[in-house]
Tab-separated table of N, CA and C in Angstrom:
chain	number	residue	atom	x	y	z
A	55	UNK	N	-39.949	112.579	-49.588
A	55	UNK	CA	-40.667	113.702	-50.080
A	55	UNK	C	-41.189	114.462	-48.969
A	56	UNK	N	-40.851	115.980	-49.057
A	56	UNK	CA	-41.220	117.003	-48.112
A	56	UNK	C	-42.647	117.460	-48.759
A	57	UNK	N	-43.782	116.957	-48.209
A	57	UNK	CA	-45.098	117.315	-48.772
A	57	UNK	C	-45.961	117.786	-47.605
A	58	UNK	N	-47.117	118.355	-47.934
A	58	UNK	CA	-48.135	118.899	-47.322
A	58	UNK	C	-49.454	118.839	-48.138
A	59	UNK	N	-50.478	118.212	-47.392
A	59	UNK	CA	-51.875	118.231	-48.150
A	59	UNK	C	-52.450	119.666	-48.287
A	60	UNK	N	-52.997	119.783	-49.550
A	60	UNK	CA	-53.676	121.083	-49.647
A	60	UNK	C	-54.712	121.506	-48.614
A	61	UNK	N	-55.408	120.432	-48.073
A	61	UNK	CA	-56.362	120.792	-47.089
A	61	UNK	C	-55.811	121.410	-45.869
A	62	UNK	N	-54.414	121.163	-45.640
A	62	UNK	CA	-53.803	121.676	-44.446
A	62	UNK	C	-53.501	123.044	-44.736
A	63	UNK	N	-53.068	123.273	-45.791
A	63	UNK	CA	-52.942	124.822	-46.353
A	63	UNK	C	-54.103	125.574	-46.071
A	64	UNK	N	-55.132	124.898	-46.514
A	64	UNK	CA	-56.551	125.813	-46.633
A	64	UNK	C	-57.037	125.975	-45.197
A	65	UNK	N	-56.592	125.042	-44.387
A	65	UNK	CA	-57.272	125.270	-42.943
A	65	UNK	C	-56.139	126.057	-42.368
A	66	UNK	N	-54.691	125.906	-42.258
A	66	UNK	CA	-53.842	126.761	-41.277
A	66	UNK	C	-53.342	127.964	-42.246
A	67	UNK	N	-53.356	128.084	-43.509
A	67	UNK	CA	-52.797	129.069	-44.278
A	67	UNK	C	-51.306	128.869	-44.292
A	68	UNK	N	-50.670	130.121	-44.866
A	68	UNK	CA	-49.229	130.013	-45.251
A	68	UNK	C	-48.291	129.741	-43.978
A	69	UNK	N	-48.802	129.836	-42.825
A	69	UNK	CA	-48.005	129.214	-41.850
A	69	UNK	C	-47.571	127.799	-41.911
A	70	UNK	N	-48.588	126.927	-42.469
A	70	UNK	CA	-48.061	125.620	-42.589
A	70	UNK	C	-47.111	125.378	-43.760
A	71	UNK	N	-47.144	126.271	-44.498
A	71	UNK	CA	-46.104	126.295	-45.794
A	71	UNK	C	-44.646	126.608	-45.034
A	72	UNK	N	-44.560	127.724	-44.177
A	72	UNK	CA	-43.419	128.259	-43.564
A	72	UNK	C	-42.939	127.147	-42.808
A	73	UNK	N	-43.565	126.262	-42.008
A	73	UNK	CA	-42.963	125.355	-41.120
A	73	UNK	C	-42.286	124.315	-41.885
A	74	UNK	N	-42.820	124.031	-43.090
A	74	UNK	CA	-42.324	122.735	-43.902
A	74	UNK	C	-41.148	123.181	-44.842
A	75	UNK	N	-41.307	124.511	-45.446
A	75	UNK	CA	-40.330	124.623	-46.368
A	75	UNK	C	-39.004	124.894	-45.964
A	76	UNK	N	-38.592	124.988	-44.474
A	76	UNK	CA	-37.333	125.100	-44.176
A	76	UNK	C	-36.592	123.691	-44.323
A	77	UNK	N	-37.479	122.798	-44.382
A	77	UNK	CA	-36.830	121.221	-44.645
A	77	UNK	C	-36.398	121.057	-46.269
A	78	UNK	N	-36.820	121.921	-47.077
A	78	UNK	CA	-36.448	121.924	-48.534
A	78	UNK	C	-37.801	122.053	-49.437
A	79	UNK	N	-37.667	121.782	-50.427
A	79	UNK	CA	-38.652	122.113	-51.428
A	79	UNK	C	-40.009	121.258	-50.946
A	80	UNK	N	-41.042	122.049	-51.105
A	80	UNK	CA	-42.195	121.456	-50.734
A	80	UNK	C	-43.203	120.997	-51.872
A	81	UNK	N	-43.665	119.780	-51.672
A	81	UNK	CA	-44.710	119.444	-52.638
A	81	UNK	C	-46.211	119.518	-52.142
A	82	UNK	N	-46.965	120.067	-52.677
A	82	UNK	CA	-48.378	120.193	-52.196
A	82	UNK	C	-49.266	119.063	-52.902
A	83	UNK	N	-49.811	118.330	-52.094
A	83	UNK	CA	-50.691	117.113	-52.444
A	83	UNK	C	-52.076	117.571	-52.453
A	84	UNK	N	-52.720	117.264	-53.611
A	84	UNK	CA	-54.018	117.607	-53.896
A	84	UNK	C	-54.561	116.216	-54.508
A	85	UNK	N	-55.709	115.701	-54.075
A	85	UNK	CA	-56.311	114.463	-54.574
A	85	UNK	C	-55.339	113.207	-54.577
A	86	UNK	N	-54.430	113.011	-53.447
A	86	UNK	CA	-53.497	112.050	-53.398
A	86	UNK	C	-52.492	112.261	-54.347
A	87	UNK	N	-52.178	113.206	-55.016
A	87	UNK	CA	-51.151	113.469	-56.035
A	87	UNK	C	-50.238	114.639	-55.676
A	88	UNK	N	-49.015	114.537	-56.032
A	88	UNK	CA	-48.304	115.812	-55.869
A	88	UNK	C	-48.602	116.726	-57.229
A	89	UNK	N	-49.293	118.012	-56.769
A	89	UNK	CA	-49.759	118.803	-57.817
A	89	UNK	C	-48.903	120.162	-57.934
A	90	UNK	N	-48.296	120.533	-56.993
A	90	UNK	CA	-47.600	121.794	-57.072
A	90	UNK	C	-46.309	121.699	-56.078
A	91	UNK	N	-45.295	122.522	-56.479
A	91	UNK	CA	-44.055	122.463	-55.704
A	91	UNK	C	-43.677	124.157	-55.312
A	92	UNK	N	-43.509	124.097	-53.982
A	92	UNK	CA	-43.131	125.505	-53.451
A	92	UNK	C	-41.585	125.211	-53.120
A	93	UNK	N	-40.982	126.569	-53.694
A	93	UNK	CA	-39.408	126.586	-53.370
A	93	UNK	C	-39.286	127.870	-52.657
A	94	UNK	N	-38.056	127.776	-51.972
A	94	UNK	CA	-37.736	129.229	-51.435
A	94	UNK	C	-37.004	130.057	-52.662
A	95	UNK	N	-37.035	131.283	-52.412
A	95	UNK	CA	-36.847	132.123	-53.590
A	95	UNK	C	-35.262	131.960	-53.989
A	96	UNK	N	-34.340	131.778	-53.186
A	96	UNK	CA	-33.069	131.471	-53.561
A	96	UNK	C	-32.874	130.141	-54.597
A	97	UNK	N	-33.509	129.140	-54.081
A	97	UNK	CA	-33.543	127.858	-54.717
A	97	UNK	C	-34.167	127.988	-56.115
A	98	UNK	N	-35.228	128.797	-56.313
A	98	UNK	CA	-35.913	129.174	-57.570
A	98	UNK	C	-34.937	129.987	-58.504
A	99	UNK	N	-34.183	130.868	-57.842
A	99	UNK	CA	-33.282	131.556	-58.837
A	99	UNK	C	-32.102	130.916	-59.208
A	100	UNK	N	-31.604	129.684	-58.212
A	100	UNK	CA	-30.706	128.849	-58.730
A	100	UNK	C	-31.005	127.951	-59.793
A	101	UNK	N	-32.431	127.508	-59.708
A	101	UNK	CA	-32.814	126.587	-60.800
A	101	UNK	C	-32.761	127.613	-62.144
A	102	UNK	N	-33.209	128.686	-62.081
A	102	UNK	CA	-33.235	129.591	-63.269
A	102	UNK	C	-32.032	129.760	-63.960
A	103	UNK	N	-30.883	130.027	-62.930
A	103	UNK	CA	-29.671	130.210	-63.407
A	103	UNK	C	-28.989	128.823	-64.146
A	104	UNK	N	-29.346	127.942	-63.570
A	104	UNK	CA	-28.782	126.603	-63.992
A	104	UNK	C	-29.418	126.158	-65.584
A	105	UNK	N	-30.710	126.530	-65.741
A	105	UNK	CA	-31.213	126.400	-66.762
A	105	UNK	C	-30.650	127.204	-67.816
A	106	UNK	N	-30.655	128.384	-67.484
A	106	UNK	CA	-29.698	129.454	-68.546
A	106	UNK	C	-28.498	128.938	-68.815
A	107	UNK	N	-27.670	128.388	-67.802
A	107	UNK	CA	-26.326	128.146	-68.139
A	107	UNK	C	-26.361	126.682	-69.001
A	108	UNK	N	-27.222	125.793	-68.912
A	108	UNK	CA	-27.543	124.727	-69.789
A	108	UNK	C	-27.808	125.135	-71.125
A	109	UNK	N	-28.689	126.155	-71.299
A	109	UNK	CA	-28.972	126.471	-72.606
A	109	UNK	C	-27.868	127.098	-73.353
A	110	UNK	N	-27.037	127.922	-72.607
A	110	UNK	CA	-25.693	128.450	-73.180
A	110	UNK	C	-24.806	127.266	-73.583
A	111	UNK	N	-24.596	126.416	-72.803
A	111	UNK	CA	-23.600	125.280	-73.115
A	111	UNK	C	-24.407	124.569	-74.378
A	112	UNK	N	-25.576	124.304	-74.474
A	112	UNK	CA	-26.068	123.628	-75.605
A	112	UNK	C	-25.961	124.317	-76.853
A	113	UNK	N	-26.240	125.515	-76.799
A	113	UNK	CA	-26.270	126.461	-77.850
A	113	UNK	C	-24.526	126.511	-78.416
A	114	UNK	N	-23.561	126.610	-77.551
A	114	UNK	CA	-22.259	126.640	-77.829
A	114	UNK	C	-21.901	125.300	-78.645
A	115	UNK	N	-22.370	124.170	-78.070
A	115	UNK	CA	-22.096	122.798	-78.604
A	115	UNK	C	-22.587	122.734	-80.049
A	116	UNK	N	-23.777	123.205	-80.220
A	116	UNK	CA	-24.673	123.173	-81.576
A	116	UNK	C	-23.748	124.123	-82.576
A	117	UNK	N	-23.100	125.097	-81.956
A	117	UNK	CA	-22.443	126.053	-82.824
A	117	UNK	C	-21.243	125.424	-83.213
A	118	UNK	N	-20.548	124.546	-82.365
A	118	UNK	CA	-19.285	123.903	-82.630
A	118	UNK	C	-19.638	122.812	-83.771
A	119	UNK	N	-20.760	122.157	-83.632
A	119	UNK	CA	-21.201	121.103	-84.679
A	119	UNK	C	-20.979	121.721	-85.841
A	120	UNK	N	-21.782	122.865	-86.069
A	120	UNK	CA	-22.116	123.544	-87.189
A	120	UNK	C	-20.619	124.049	-87.799
A	121	UNK	N	-19.741	124.680	-87.031
A	121	UNK	CA	-18.543	125.081	-87.554
A	121	UNK	C	-17.642	123.632	-88.061
A	122	UNK	N	-17.769	122.696	-87.295
A	122	UNK	CA	-17.052	121.369	-87.601
A	122	UNK	C	-17.569	120.539	-88.792
A	123	UNK	N	-18.661	121.113	-89.344
A	123	UNK	CA	-19.184	120.307	-90.282
A	123	UNK	C	-20.085	118.949	-89.985
A	124	UNK	N	-20.609	118.896	-88.774
A	124	UNK	CA	-21.128	117.725	-88.236
A	124	UNK	C	-22.632	117.937	-88.377
A	125	UNK	N	-23.146	118.925	-89.226
A	125	UNK	CA	-24.588	119.237	-89.436
A	125	UNK	C	-24.740	118.978	-90.797
A	126	UNK	N	-25.901	118.371	-91.017
A	126	UNK	CA	-26.344	118.331	-92.446
A	126	UNK	C	-27.817	118.843	-92.815
A	127	UNK	N	-27.781	119.536	-93.838
A	127	UNK	CA	-28.949	120.122	-94.081
A	127	UNK	C	-29.794	119.355	-95.123
A	128	UNK	N	-31.020	119.443	-95.022
A	128	UNK	CA	-31.987	118.664	-95.845
A	128	UNK	C	-33.457	118.598	-95.484
A	129	UNK	N	-34.237	117.928	-96.115
A	129	UNK	CA	-35.567	117.720	-95.992
A	129	UNK	C	-35.971	116.612	-95.237
A	130	UNK	N	-37.060	116.570	-94.693
A	130	UNK	CA	-37.705	115.328	-94.074
A	130	UNK	C	-37.627	114.172	-94.970
A	131	UNK	N	-37.969	114.237	-95.962
A	131	UNK	CA	-37.821	113.340	-97.119
A	131	UNK	C	-36.327	112.723	-97.325
A	132	UNK	N	-35.413	113.749	-97.346
A	132	UNK	CA	-34.003	113.256	-97.388
A	132	UNK	C	-33.586	112.374	-96.118
A	133	UNK	N	-34.186	112.689	-94.883
A	133	UNK	CA	-33.738	112.052	-93.846
A	133	UNK	C	-34.522	110.706	-93.809
A	134	UNK	N	-35.397	110.542	-94.186
A	134	UNK	CA	-36.313	109.237	-94.265
A	134	UNK	C	-35.707	108.403	-95.411
A	135	UNK	N	-35.223	108.925	-96.368
A	135	UNK	CA	-34.389	108.036	-97.342
A	135	UNK	C	-33.087	107.715	-96.817
A	136	UNK	N	-32.288	108.385	-96.216
A	136	UNK	CA	-31.117	108.283	-95.528
A	136	UNK	C	-31.131	107.115	-94.462
A	137	UNK	N	-32.274	107.085	-93.729
A	137	UNK	CA	-32.426	106.067	-92.608
A	137	UNK	C	-33.267	104.997	-93.102
A	138	UNK	N	-33.410	104.919	-94.438
A	138	UNK	CA	-34.112	103.789	-94.938
A	138	UNK	C	-35.679	103.495	-94.326
A	139	UNK	N	-36.246	104.404	-94.029
A	139	UNK	CA	-37.595	104.197	-93.385
A	139	UNK	C	-38.698	104.170	-94.368
A	140	UNK	N	-38.427	104.244	-95.513
A	140	UNK	CA	-39.568	104.075	-96.476
A	140	UNK	C	-39.986	102.371	-96.765
A	141	UNK	N	-41.122	102.318	-96.940
A	141	UNK	CA	-41.571	100.624	-97.074
A	141	UNK	C	-41.220	100.352	-98.432
């Protein structure tokens, strides 16, 4: 894990981050626990694009399920009865 203590950033400023971010995503450690992640802008944009792409894939799959009739409509009570969850 590429990490840096928060105290080092406080002491040295952004220069401490600049040195380590070249090695990859940077975890900032506070109270002996990873608290924050610093990413290069390009990596952040890639993550956002991947998240959006995953959402589109998920929505398309849901629409296909709906079109194929693999979706049931009902109430929570209907589902409880179908799953035999009542005592």
